[in-house]
């Protein structure tokens, strides 16, 4: 039997199985979204595929009863881990009134749900980075011991808000985990045309924080790195930059055609390292994911995704005139 | 009642709000030990400590963005932009984030933050220390823009801005800081955001303006009164969203309206005021609505000749008022 890697991280068999289940849930919802898009039922999809291990591994390393998440559009794995439900996600896909992210105001992937401390996000990339710093600053002022996790793409790490936010957090030693999900592309532009340094994590030194690059297909490696970063943050030692390297397995979005800029061989090669495959293998080797459990899990998830889809498809849109609401605070009784 | 300066009213409002609510804190460049380059936060660092009067790195998008994050958590940050001219690096955070947070989250999240910034010219500040930037933000639903003219209004409106549960841009005229003094009650009071204020009752012509120009109009009105011209002066106080009712009433009262700003002419606040009047007051008007504004050049030049040419002053306002009265 292969070496057990999760026990030494303090993770039980049940916990790693649950972690995998959340990864698989994200993948299955994402796949369904594409089918719905190609069937003309939802206008837009932007995928988590290839980044589930990083997203769920990182989230499980946090205290999901008090820490804050500031996800970006691919982070279905993060928001599922933080308590958003498959039905919530489908409601967002169909832009229905009950969508907790925005009531159907924003495109899918623009997450936000206060009760689960998932902070609302927008389309301009990287604007969430200073917000994560502000939330951590507030926590420090209020003497709370939560950390904030903010995620973004490697292309987005070139924005000024990354620099300004990271520097601020470094100067004020704030408990922020900056996690770059490096999937090798920013739409069509490869990482070689985005960065002059070798790794995004090389940038950490400029902000007085440690930087690590880890295998983004390995949820345990990500878990370990994020756990250490969260401990650092809670101990008042300040922020950490973590780069998770994986691959974007789908086109940028449902409106993109990645055949125009990358070879199929490259994508096929990346699929061999797909965490949904490799982590399942690990769990099988550990006798945690038995055939019986796997069948059951697949059936259960399929059922949940079906139910969520049906519910969301049949749910109501917001009233047209409700577009006038909530520009400013309204005093309703 | 104590007579204090415009900037002392800023400091007083900040101090009182910080005392009243420990969620209120100040952040910005040089706001701490130095008390701000204009000294608006003078004494607050000693009184409240470095954690509540935060000297930030020199990075405006972070000042706004970190403020937004803290506000979303439930704090009440008061961010200072050292000069309104330098708010530009923070525009994305203000317009894409602060303005839209409540709306995009369907009322789940909000940004109770105030951003203060000194604006305006006539201080030898040249292109980048003289600008009026309100028009940049004045078509962004979700934002409120307050531009007070008197110490009394400063204190009441700054307190209201800090207590408001939505983002407020609070623009302070930097020449008014020490030039304008007035009576300010020592006790706590707020003034309503979104309400214009009649600063002088009159019956012949109406002047609608805001900020330092209110004082130019008041001075001009005193002179014109000697000639028998009685001016009605409305101070917008909040320039976005505008007090439509107040504008309509003031315009209809005399039927002759002059709109004054020191900002550039085209596309400014007063152009919107003019549109409101033309939509609502056609049959009450006795003259075409007049706009008196800065020229449409990028900003105020440094040399005294050109600065004077650009900058609004009581003489320019007086002439425009007389011309309108004689129409
Ligand atoms: C400020 C801004 N510029 C451009 C875009 C358009 N855009 C959306 S995603 C994207 C690429 C982002 O790449 P990366 O940060 O690597 O994230 P990934 O999509 O690869 O996960 C671009 C250019 C945007 N949303 N925001
Ligand atoms: Mg990328």
PDB file of C-alpha atoms and ligand atoms in Angstrom, chain A residues 51 72-74 152-156 180-187 189 191 194 248 252, ligand 2:
ATOM      1  CA  UNK A  51      -8.555  23.700  -9.830  1.00  0.00           C
ATOM      2  CA  UNK A  72     -12.760  34.610  -7.705  1.00  0.00           C
ATOM      3  CA  UNK A  73     -14.981  33.352 -10.500  1.00  0.00           C
ATOM      4  CA  UNK A  74     -13.523  29.844 -10.749  1.00  0.00           C
ATOM      5  CA  UNK A 152      -7.121  34.961  -7.971  1.00  0.00           C
ATOM      6  CA  UNK A 153      -5.431  33.865 -11.192  1.00  0.00           C
ATOM      7  CA  UNK A 154      -1.777  34.220 -12.089  1.00  0.00           C
ATOM      8  CA  UNK A 155      -2.661  36.731 -14.809  1.00  0.00           C
ATOM      9  CA  UNK A 156      -4.568  38.744 -12.243  1.00  0.00           C
ATOM     10  CA  UNK A 180      -2.759  32.373  -6.688  1.00  0.00           C
ATOM     11  CA  UNK A 181      -4.419  29.603  -8.655  1.00  0.00           C
ATOM     12  CA  UNK A 182      -1.908  29.341 -11.466  1.00  0.00           C
ATOM     13  CA  UNK A 183      -3.651  27.476 -14.268  1.00  0.00           C
ATOM     14  CA  UNK A 184      -1.020  28.476 -16.849  1.00  0.00           C
ATOM     15  CA  UNK A 185      -3.304  30.733 -18.899  1.00  0.00           C
ATOM     16  CA  UNK A 186      -5.043  34.062 -18.664  1.00  0.00           C
ATOM     17  CA  UNK A 187      -7.668  33.494 -21.349  1.00  0.00           C
ATOM     18  CA  UNK A 189      -2.078  34.349 -22.833  1.00  0.00           C
ATOM     19  CA  UNK A 191       2.131  32.401 -18.111  1.00  0.00           C
ATOM     20  CA  UNK A 194       2.458  37.220 -17.893  1.00  0.00           C
ATOM     21  CA  UNK A 248      -7.252  25.034 -16.791  1.00  0.00           C
ATOM     22  CA  UNK A 252     -11.596  30.150 -20.442  1.00  0.00           C
TER      23      UNK A 252
HETATM   24 MG1  LIG C   2      -4.806  31.759 -15.200  1.00  0.00          MG
END
